[in-house]
Short mmCIF file of C-alpha atoms and ligand atoms in Angstrom, two decimals:
data_model
loop_
_atom_site.label_atom_id
_atom_site.label_comp_id
_atom_site.label_asym_id
_atom_site.label_seq_id
_atom_site.Cartn_x
_atom_site.Cartn_y
_atom_site.Cartn_z
CA MET A 233 -79.09 -140.24 24.94
CA THR A 234 -77.94 -140.76 21.42
CA ASN A 235 -74.74 -142.37 20.73
CA ARG A 236 -72.01 -139.77 18.59
CA THR A 237 -69.23 -140.67 16.69
CA ILE A 238 -65.73 -139.73 16.19
CA LYS A 239 -66.74 -137.93 13.29
CA GLN A 240 -69.47 -135.92 14.82
CA ILE A 241 -66.80 -135.04 17.64
CA ASN A 242 -64.76 -133.77 15.20
CA GLN A 243 -67.08 -131.76 13.41
CA LYS A 244 -68.23 -130.04 17.07
CA ILE A 245 -64.23 -129.42 17.88
CA ASP A 246 -63.89 -127.53 14.03
CA LYS A 247 -67.12 -125.56 14.70
CA GLY A 248 -66.06 -124.63 18.13
CA ASP A 249 -68.97 -126.20 20.22
CA ALA A 250 -67.36 -129.54 21.86
CA ASN A 251 -67.58 -129.17 25.72
CA ILE A 252 -63.89 -130.75 26.40
CA TYR A 253 -63.25 -131.26 29.93
CA THR A 254 -60.11 -132.32 32.12
CA ALA A 255 -61.05 -135.46 34.37
CA ALA A 256 -60.11 -132.72 37.45
CA GLU A 257 -62.66 -129.84 36.17
CA PHE A 258 -65.10 -132.54 35.29
CA LYS A 259 -64.72 -134.77 39.00
CA LYS A 260 -64.80 -131.34 40.47
CA LEU A 261 -68.29 -130.64 39.10
CA ILE A 262 -69.27 -134.18 39.91
CA LYS A 263 -68.30 -133.49 43.29
CA LYS A 264 -70.11 -130.35 43.67
CA GLY A 265 -73.64 -131.70 42.69
CA ASP A 266 -73.58 -130.15 39.31
CA THR A 267 -72.54 -133.71 37.17
CA PRO A 268 -72.74 -132.45 33.28
CA SER A 269 -75.13 -134.52 31.14
CA PHE A 270 -74.60 -136.83 28.43
CA ASP A 271 -75.48 -134.14 26.26
CA GLU A 272 -73.13 -131.37 27.89
CA VAL A 273 -69.87 -133.56 27.73
CA ASP A 274 -67.94 -134.54 24.61
CA VAL A 275 -64.63 -135.48 25.61
CA VAL A 276 -62.85 -135.99 29.26
CA THR A 277 -58.65 -135.35 29.28
CA CYS A 278 -57.60 -137.87 31.87
CA GLY A 279 -53.88 -137.99 33.45
CA THR A 280 -51.33 -139.64 35.63
CA CYS A 281 -47.92 -138.99 36.89
CA GLY A 282 -45.95 -141.59 38.73
CA VAL A 283 -42.57 -143.81 39.01
CA MET A 284 -42.94 -146.22 36.12
CA SER A 285 -40.66 -148.42 36.40
CA GLY A 286 -40.99 -150.03 32.91
CA THR A 287 -39.73 -146.93 31.07
CA ALA A 288 -36.83 -147.51 28.74
CA ALA A 289 -35.26 -145.25 25.85
CA ILE A 290 -33.44 -146.97 22.54
CA LEU A 291 -31.07 -144.16 21.84
CA ASN A 292 -28.80 -143.27 18.55
CA PHE A 293 -25.89 -141.03 18.75
CA ILE A 294 -22.99 -140.35 17.08
CA ILE A 295 -19.87 -140.74 19.60
CA SER A 296 -16.74 -140.77 17.49
CA GLU A 297 -15.63 -140.55 13.53
CA PRO A 298 -16.22 -143.49 11.49
CA GLY A 299 -13.60 -145.87 11.72
CA VAL A 300 -12.30 -145.18 15.25
CA PHE A 301 -14.06 -148.51 16.99
CA ILE A 302 -15.58 -151.75 15.16
CA ARG A 303 -18.44 -152.45 18.07
CA ALA A 304 -19.43 -151.59 21.00
CA ASN A 305 -19.44 -153.94 23.76
CA GLU A 306 -20.15 -151.55 26.96
CA VAL A 307 -21.92 -148.14 26.76
CA TYR A 308 -22.35 -145.98 29.78
CA LEU A 309 -24.04 -142.54 29.97
CA ASN A 310 -23.06 -140.15 33.07
CA GLY A 311 -22.07 -143.43 34.09
CA VAL A 312 -25.56 -145.04 33.82
CA PRO A 313 -24.74 -148.47 32.14
CA ALA A 314 -26.72 -149.03 28.73
CA TYR A 315 -27.47 -152.06 26.11
CA ALA A 316 -25.12 -151.60 23.17
CA GLY A 317 -27.34 -153.32 20.17
CA PRO A 318 -29.44 -154.46 18.26
CA CYS A 319 -27.76 -152.93 15.77
CA PRO A 320 -23.84 -153.34 15.61
CA ASN A 321 -23.39 -150.16 13.78
CA GLU A 322 -19.74 -151.54 12.73
CA TRP A 323 -17.33 -148.65 12.05
CA LEU A 324 -19.91 -146.01 12.08
CA GLY A 325 -18.67 -144.30 14.59
CA SER A 326 -22.21 -144.15 16.33
CA VAL A 327 -24.25 -146.34 18.40
CA ASP A 328 -27.56 -147.86 19.21
CA VAL A 329 -28.25 -148.40 23.19
CA ILE A 330 -31.21 -149.47 25.08
CA LEU A 331 -31.28 -147.95 28.18
CA HIS A 332 -33.06 -148.41 31.10
CA GLY A 333 -35.10 -145.89 33.57
CA THR A 334 -34.42 -148.01 36.44
CA ALA A 335 -30.91 -148.45 35.66
CA HIS A 336 -27.81 -146.62 38.47
CA SER A 337 -25.27 -144.91 38.09
CA ILE A 338 -21.90 -147.28 38.46
CA TYR A 339 -20.63 -143.98 40.12
CA ASP A 340 -23.83 -143.07 42.59
CA GLU A 341 -26.83 -145.36 43.46
CA SER A 342 -28.87 -142.81 43.88
CA TYR A 343 -28.36 -141.04 39.99
CA GLY A 344 -30.00 -143.13 37.41
CA GLY A 345 -31.84 -143.46 33.68
CA GLY A 346 -34.24 -141.22 34.80
CA PHE A 347 -32.37 -138.31 35.87
CA LEU A 348 -30.14 -139.10 32.60
CA PHE A 349 -33.44 -138.56 30.61
CA LYS A 350 -34.46 -135.58 32.42
CA GLU A 351 -30.77 -133.97 31.82
CA ILE A 352 -30.57 -134.85 28.03
CA LEU A 353 -33.97 -132.86 27.63
CA GLU A 354 -32.61 -130.04 29.32
CA GLY A 355 -29.94 -129.78 26.86
CA LYS A 356 -27.04 -130.88 29.02
CA SER A 357 -23.72 -132.08 28.45
CA ILE A 358 -23.65 -136.30 28.84
CA ASP A 359 -20.60 -137.91 29.19
CA VAL A 360 -20.23 -141.23 27.64
CA ARG A 361 -17.54 -143.54 27.80
CA VAL A 362 -17.55 -146.76 25.41
CA GLU A 363 -15.71 -149.83 25.57
CA SER A 364 -15.10 -151.45 22.39
CA ALA A 365 -15.09 -155.12 21.29
CA GLU A 366 -11.39 -154.89 20.37
CA GLY A 367 -10.47 -153.05 23.77
CA LYS A 368 -10.22 -149.52 23.14
CA THR A 369 -12.13 -147.00 25.36
CA ILE A 370 -13.92 -144.21 23.50
CA GLU A 371 -14.88 -141.12 25.57
CA ASN A 372 -17.03 -138.03 24.74
CA THR A 373 -19.89 -135.91 25.61
CA ILE A 374 -22.89 -135.53 23.93
CA THR A 375 -26.32 -133.44 24.06
CA LYS A 376 -29.77 -133.87 23.11
CA ASP A 377 -28.09 -132.44 19.37
CA ASP A 378 -26.33 -135.29 19.12
CA ILE A 379 -29.36 -137.93 19.81
CA THR A 380 -30.11 -138.88 16.14
CA ARG A 381 -32.99 -140.86 17.30
CA GLY A 382 -34.72 -141.34 20.41
CA GLN A 383 -37.62 -143.29 21.44
CA ILE A 384 -39.16 -144.01 25.11
CA ILE A 385 -40.94 -147.47 25.64
CA GLY A 386 -42.72 -147.59 28.61
CA ALA A 387 -44.03 -151.59 29.47
CA ARG A 388 -46.43 -150.85 32.30
CA MET A 389 -47.61 -147.28 32.26
CA ALA A 390 -50.74 -145.66 33.85
CA PHE A 391 -51.65 -148.85 36.00
CA LYS A 392 -55.19 -148.75 37.42
CA ASN A 393 -54.44 -150.55 40.84
CA TYR A 394 -51.96 -149.80 43.71
CA THR A 395 -51.81 -150.82 47.30
CA ALA A 396 -50.34 -148.49 49.97
CA PHE A 397 -47.86 -149.48 52.73
CA THR A 398 -46.91 -149.27 55.78
CA ASN A 399 -44.39 -150.64 58.26
CA PRO A 400 -46.06 -152.72 61.54
CA GLY A 401 -43.07 -154.04 62.28
CA SER A 402 -40.65 -152.50 64.76
CA GLU A 403 -37.39 -152.42 62.47
CA GLU A 404 -37.31 -149.75 59.54
CA VAL A 405 -37.30 -151.12 55.98
CA LYS A 406 -35.91 -150.45 53.32
CA SER A 407 -37.66 -150.58 49.58
CA ILE A 408 -38.26 -148.96 46.33
CA PHE A 409 -40.75 -146.55 47.88
CA ALA A 410 -38.56 -143.84 49.02
CA ALA A 411 -34.72 -142.63 50.10
CA THR A 412 -35.33 -143.55 53.36
CA PRO A 413 -36.15 -146.83 54.76
CA LEU A 414 -39.70 -146.64 56.24
CA GLU A 415 -40.07 -146.07 60.19
CA GLY A 416 -41.66 -149.19 61.99
CA ASN A 417 -44.60 -149.22 64.18
CA LEU A 418 -47.40 -147.60 61.59
CA ARG A 419 -45.01 -144.22 61.71
CA GLY A 420 -46.40 -143.61 58.01
CA LEU A 421 -48.36 -144.69 55.24
CA THR A 422 -46.62 -144.34 51.38
CA PHE A 423 -48.95 -144.85 48.45
CA SER A 424 -49.28 -144.16 44.53
CA GLY A 425 -52.02 -143.17 41.96
CA CYS A 426 -53.95 -140.20 40.99
CA GLY A 427 -57.50 -141.31 41.87
CA ASP A 428 -60.48 -140.26 39.57
CA LEU A 429 -58.05 -138.72 37.51
CA ASN A 430 -56.23 -141.49 36.03
CA PRO A 431 -56.95 -143.02 32.08
CA LEU A 432 -57.62 -146.36 32.83
CA GLN A 433 -59.79 -145.64 36.27
CA ASN A 434 -62.27 -143.61 33.81
CA ASP A 435 -62.28 -146.51 31.31
CA ILE A 436 -62.52 -149.74 33.85
CA PRO A 437 -64.16 -152.05 30.83
CA HIS A 438 -60.83 -151.11 29.03
CA ASN A 439 -62.63 -150.62 25.88
CA VAL A 440 -61.92 -146.73 24.84
CA ILE A 441 -58.31 -147.23 25.33
CA LYS A 442 -57.41 -149.64 22.99
CA GLU A 443 -53.81 -150.61 20.83
CA GLY A 444 -52.94 -147.60 18.57
CA SER A 445 -54.65 -145.08 20.73
CA ARG A 446 -52.80 -141.69 20.67
CA VAL A 447 -51.80 -140.48 24.03
CA LEU A 448 -49.90 -137.48 25.35
CA LEU A 449 -46.19 -138.81 27.28
CA ASN A 450 -44.71 -136.89 28.60
CA ASP A 451 -45.90 -133.87 26.41
CA ALA A 452 -44.88 -135.83 23.13
CA VAL A 453 -47.53 -137.39 21.05
CA GLY A 454 -47.39 -141.19 21.37
CA TYR A 455 -49.21 -144.58 21.00
CA VAL A 456 -50.63 -147.51 22.97
CA LEU A 457 -48.93 -150.37 21.49
CA GLY A 458 -51.25 -152.59 23.56
CA ASP A 459 -51.30 -154.00 27.18
CA GLY A 460 -48.88 -153.39 29.59
CA THR A 461 -46.67 -155.98 30.76
CA ARG A 462 -48.21 -158.13 34.11
CA ALA A 463 -51.76 -156.91 32.51
CA SER A 464 -55.06 -158.54 33.74
CA ALA A 465 -58.75 -157.51 33.28
CA GLU A 466 -58.24 -156.34 36.78
CA LYS A 467 -54.96 -155.03 37.13
CA PRO A 468 -54.51 -153.31 33.59
CA ASN A 469 -51.79 -150.95 32.30
CA LEU A 470 -50.83 -149.59 29.39
CA MET A 471 -47.71 -149.89 26.64
CA LEU A 472 -46.75 -147.02 26.04
CA SER A 473 -44.05 -144.96 23.30
CA ALA A 474 -43.42 -141.77 21.82
CA ASP A 475 -40.44 -139.96 20.52
CA LEU A 476 -38.01 -138.73 23.82
CA CYS A 477 -36.40 -135.76 21.65
CA LYS A 478 -40.06 -134.12 21.56
CA MET A 479 -40.98 -134.71 25.49
CA ASP A 480 -40.74 -131.83 28.07
CA PRO A 481 -38.52 -132.55 30.58
CA TYR A 482 -40.70 -131.24 33.37
CA TYR A 483 -42.76 -134.41 33.06
CA LEU A 484 -39.95 -136.80 33.27
CA GLY A 485 -37.33 -137.50 35.72
CA GLY A 486 -35.74 -139.82 38.31
CA PHE A 487 -37.18 -140.52 42.01
CA LYS A 488 -34.54 -141.45 44.64
CA THR A 489 -35.22 -144.40 46.41
CA SER A 490 -33.46 -146.59 49.33
CA GLN A 491 -32.98 -148.93 46.59
CA GLY A 492 -31.50 -146.50 44.00
CA GLY A 493 -32.73 -144.40 41.41
CA GLU A 494 -36.33 -145.00 39.82
CA VAL A 495 -37.98 -142.89 36.77
CA TYR A 496 -41.33 -141.09 37.02
CA ASP A 497 -43.22 -140.21 33.82
CA THR A 498 -46.40 -138.31 32.87
CA VAL A 499 -49.37 -139.73 30.65
CA ALA A 500 -52.81 -137.82 29.35
CA ILE A 501 -55.09 -139.70 27.35
CA PRO A 502 -58.60 -138.47 25.97
CA ILE A 503 -61.78 -140.48 26.68
CA PRO A 504 -64.26 -139.37 23.71
CA VAL A 505 -68.01 -139.78 25.01
CA LEU A 506 -69.62 -142.07 22.73
CA ASN A 507 -72.29 -143.73 24.29
CA GLU A 508 -74.02 -144.22 27.54
CA GLU A 509 -71.55 -146.81 28.92
CA ILE A 510 -68.48 -144.77 28.02
CA TYR A 511 -70.29 -141.58 30.01
CA ASN A 512 -71.08 -143.50 33.49
CA ASN A 513 -67.78 -144.91 33.58
CA LEU A 514 -66.26 -141.66 33.88
CA LEU A 515 -68.88 -140.71 36.93
CA ILE A 516 -66.02 -142.27 39.31
CA THR A 517 -64.88 -140.49 42.01
CA ASP A 518 -62.06 -140.94 44.10
CA ASP A 519 -64.30 -142.22 47.62
CA MET A 520 -65.22 -145.21 44.84
CA ILE A 521 -62.13 -146.49 44.67
CA ASP A 522 -60.43 -148.91 46.99
CA LEU A 523 -56.75 -148.57 48.03
CA PRO A 524 -55.41 -151.73 49.86
CA VAL A 525 -52.90 -150.60 53.02
CA ALA A 526 -50.31 -153.94 53.14
CA ASP A 527 -47.16 -154.57 54.87
CA ILE A 528 -44.14 -153.10 53.16
CA ARG A 529 -42.57 -156.21 54.52
CA GLY A 530 -45.22 -158.73 52.89
CA ARG A 531 -45.57 -156.50 50.13
CA HIS A 532 -49.13 -158.49 49.23
CA LEU A 533 -50.91 -159.06 52.57
CA PRO A 534 -53.54 -156.48 52.92
CA LEU A 535 -54.17 -155.26 56.11
CA ASP A 536 -56.97 -153.10 55.89
CA ASN A 537 -58.37 -150.84 53.29
CA THR A 538 -58.71 -147.02 52.51
CA ASP A 539 -59.86 -145.26 49.15
CA TYR A 540 -58.17 -142.47 47.12
CA ASP A 541 -60.55 -139.34 48.62
CA LYS A 542 -58.53 -140.09 51.85
CA MET A 543 -55.42 -139.59 50.05
CA TRP A 544 -56.11 -136.77 48.38
CA ALA A 545 -59.13 -134.47 49.32
CA GLY A 546 -58.12 -131.20 51.14
CA HIS A 547 -54.34 -131.98 50.89
CA ASP A 548 -51.59 -129.68 49.48
CA LEU A 549 -49.80 -130.30 46.48
CA ARG A 550 -46.87 -128.23 46.60
CA PRO A 551 -44.67 -127.65 49.76
CA GLN A 552 -43.88 -124.19 51.01
CA TYR A 553 -40.43 -123.32 52.24
CA ASP A 554 -39.77 -121.03 55.34
CA ARG A 555 -36.08 -120.22 55.07
CA SER A 556 -36.46 -118.32 58.63
CA LYS A 557 -37.42 -121.74 60.64
CA CYS A 558 -34.45 -123.53 58.32
CA LYS A 559 -31.61 -124.00 61.54
CA ASN A 560 -29.00 -124.52 58.38
CA CYS A 561 -28.42 -128.00 59.91
CA GLU A 562 -24.48 -129.07 59.56
CA SER A 563 -25.76 -132.27 57.10
CA CYS A 564 -29.81 -131.23 55.60
CA LEU A 565 -31.54 -134.51 55.45
CA ILE A 566 -34.20 -132.84 52.92
CA GLU A 567 -31.44 -132.38 50.64
CA GLU A 568 -30.39 -135.92 50.93
CA ILE A 569 -33.85 -137.50 50.86
CA CYS A 570 -35.68 -135.50 48.58
CA PRO A 571 -36.50 -137.73 45.74
CA THR A 572 -36.29 -135.53 42.65
CA ASN A 573 -33.51 -133.33 44.28
CA ALA A 574 -35.84 -130.07 44.19
CA PHE A 575 -33.91 -128.84 47.39
CA LYS A 576 -30.64 -128.15 47.36
CA ALA A 577 -28.47 -125.35 49.38
CA GLU A 578 -31.56 -123.70 50.71
CA ARG A 579 -33.37 -123.54 47.80
CA LEU A 580 -36.33 -124.87 46.91
CA ASN A 581 -37.23 -125.80 42.82
CA LEU A 582 -41.23 -126.08 42.28
CA THR A 583 -40.08 -126.94 38.78
CA TYR A 584 -38.22 -130.03 39.87
CA CYS A 585 -40.48 -130.53 43.08
CA PHE A 586 -42.94 -133.75 42.89
CA GLY A 587 -45.18 -133.18 45.91
CA CYS A 588 -44.32 -136.06 47.19
CA GLY A 589 -44.13 -134.46 51.03
CA MET A 590 -40.93 -136.06 52.49
CA CYS A 591 -39.33 -132.88 53.35
CA ALA A 592 -42.46 -131.32 55.16
CA ASN A 593 -42.85 -134.89 57.40
CA TYR A 594 -39.19 -135.31 57.91
CA CYS A 595 -37.73 -131.80 58.47
CA ARG A 596 -37.20 -131.85 62.06
CA HIS A 597 -37.67 -127.72 62.41
CA ASP A 598 -40.65 -127.38 60.23
CA ALA A 599 -38.98 -125.50 57.56
CA PHE A 600 -41.50 -126.83 55.31
CA ASN A 601 -45.31 -126.65 55.35
CA MET A 602 -47.47 -128.75 53.67
CA ASN A 603 -50.57 -130.97 54.57
CA THR A 604 -50.40 -134.65 52.84
CA GLY A 605 -53.12 -135.84 55.37
CA SER A 606 -53.46 -138.74 57.57
CA VAL A 607 -55.74 -142.01 57.66
CA ASP A 608 -57.86 -143.91 59.87
CA LEU A 609 -56.91 -147.61 59.84
CA ASN A 610 -58.05 -150.99 62.05
CA ILE A 611 -55.08 -152.81 61.82
CA ASN A 612 -54.85 -155.75 63.85
CA ASP A 613 -57.97 -155.08 65.87
CA ASN A 614 -56.49 -151.77 67.12
CA ASP A 615 -57.31 -148.02 65.48
CA VAL A 616 -54.29 -146.18 64.36
CA ASN A 617 -54.33 -142.87 62.64
CA VAL A 618 -50.90 -143.46 60.07
CA PRO A 619 -50.02 -139.77 58.43
CA ILE A 620 -49.15 -139.94 54.93
CA ILE A 621 -45.36 -139.69 54.44
CA LEU A 622 -44.76 -140.10 51.29
CA ARG A 623 -46.74 -140.07 47.44
CA GLN A 624 -45.17 -141.80 44.64
CA SER A 625 -47.91 -140.00 42.16
CA ASP A 626 -47.96 -136.12 41.10
CA ARG A 627 -51.12 -135.17 40.60
CA LEU A 628 -49.96 -131.48 39.47
CA ARG A 629 -48.25 -133.10 36.76
CA ALA A 630 -51.02 -135.43 36.21
CA ASN A 631 -53.54 -132.16 35.40
CA LYS A 632 -51.27 -129.95 33.98
CA LEU A 633 -50.81 -132.67 31.07
CA SER A 634 -54.66 -133.10 30.83
CA LEU A 635 -55.01 -129.55 30.53
CA LYS A 636 -52.53 -129.43 27.92
CA LEU A 637 -54.28 -132.07 25.98
CA LYS A 638 -57.97 -130.64 26.28
CA LYS A 639 -56.26 -127.41 24.94
CA MET A 640 -54.62 -129.36 21.69
CA ILE A 641 -57.69 -130.91 21.04
CA GLU A 642 -59.51 -127.69 21.03
CA THR A 643 -56.97 -126.30 18.59
CA ARG A 644 -56.92 -129.62 16.63
CA GLU A 645 -53.24 -129.79 17.50
CA PHE A 646 -54.11 -133.15 18.61
CA ILE A 647 -56.84 -135.21 16.26
CA LEU A 648 -58.67 -137.51 18.48
S1 SF4 B 1291 -33.06 -130.20 57.44
FE1 SF4 B 1291 -35.01 -128.87 57.55
S2 SF4 B 1291 -34.04 -126.90 58.93
FE2 SF4 B 1291 -32.34 -128.56 58.54
S3 SF4 B 1291 -31.51 -127.59 56.95
FE3 SF4 B 1291 -32.56 -128.76 55.99
S4 SF4 B 1291 -34.75 -127.56 55.56
FE4 SF4 B 1291 -33.17 -126.70 56.77
S1 SF4 B 1292 -42.34 -132.24 48.06
FE1 SF4 B 1292 -40.20 -131.85 49.56
S2 SF4 B 1292 -39.06 -133.62 49.19
FE2 SF4 B 1292 -40.70 -133.97 47.68
S3 SF4 B 1292 -39.68 -133.42 45.92
FE3 SF4 B 1292 -40.82 -131.40 46.69
S4 SF4 B 1292 -39.37 -130.45 47.96
FE4 SF4 B 1292 -38.46 -132.37 47.67
#
């Protein structure tokens, strides 16, 4: 094996000779026993999509004519509170705000920053209310076109390590993982993580993805600012940033839980195969990636271990809805608990669907068909099979953004 440089890979891309795989394509070949050799792979585009609570946006937008108010004290967008500042914008009629993806509407706990970001990008009208320092209330509506600048900063994104949770107790437990409390007596398991598609999982020494590396964040070209908060050598994550207004609403949005709205994002990062060490790190597959299973009540007490192959292999990424089986219940539980509001008025909107699996596991009349699998565990010396009832990660979005990145590299829209 001879090491290669980024310049050499870029020259191959220019000539149309580069071998670029998405992580899903590369892992499929490994699992088939047909692993491309070092000489047969130049770049692998990795991706992950999941709930990423550290997501925030810095926004500037015009709310009134200049001179109407001196300084904003409180700002609400569709009822979601934003922090005014850091620039006071005195008398200009515009405000700078920082808005958290996990901030909840003062009118509706299940609506929050993640849903708001998606609606902004979809071009919907957003109600804004400003309480000014001198006691005025200014109300207006804005759209994406009124946002002069919007930047997403994700304080903790693309985590490599996760824990799955189940509830061995007898009482149900509310959590940030689902819109329904997790039932007791090991009735279900919830997990996060895209396994062997995750960028950091394919760069375990964390020596390729560095400060300044270019990424796709929700389809906008962005950068790694450095390690994310709480990152460690064993549990890395990344701080990322990109222009909100250039993002595709498909790749980010809100996610309802019984603790209020959360936010999901999608990240794709290229791994140029410069040397043998980088190549060897790319050979990791789902069955090699441990996933501890913990008690949701204690959060950090591992009960048993499983792996990502058991979470994803052979399972469906999206549900099928069979209207003929739907009983039109007086109050549809699925409309209430679907984390992304993808099911409304007997219609399944696959653009909003996250493939979490809740509809298939909670509709008592089997109107949804989706195999999300189950896992054999040994808990307190008892062998149990626990159904996987909720995923907080979406491999379909992760794959799609990885494929988009591959095409952008091939066409030189994204330069390594
Ligand atoms: S709970 Fe199931 S059967 Fe009842 S209305 Fe909703 S989708 Fe239809
Ligand atoms: S899998 Fe079902 S519950 Fe989950 S997001 Fe899609 S429609 Fe909603």
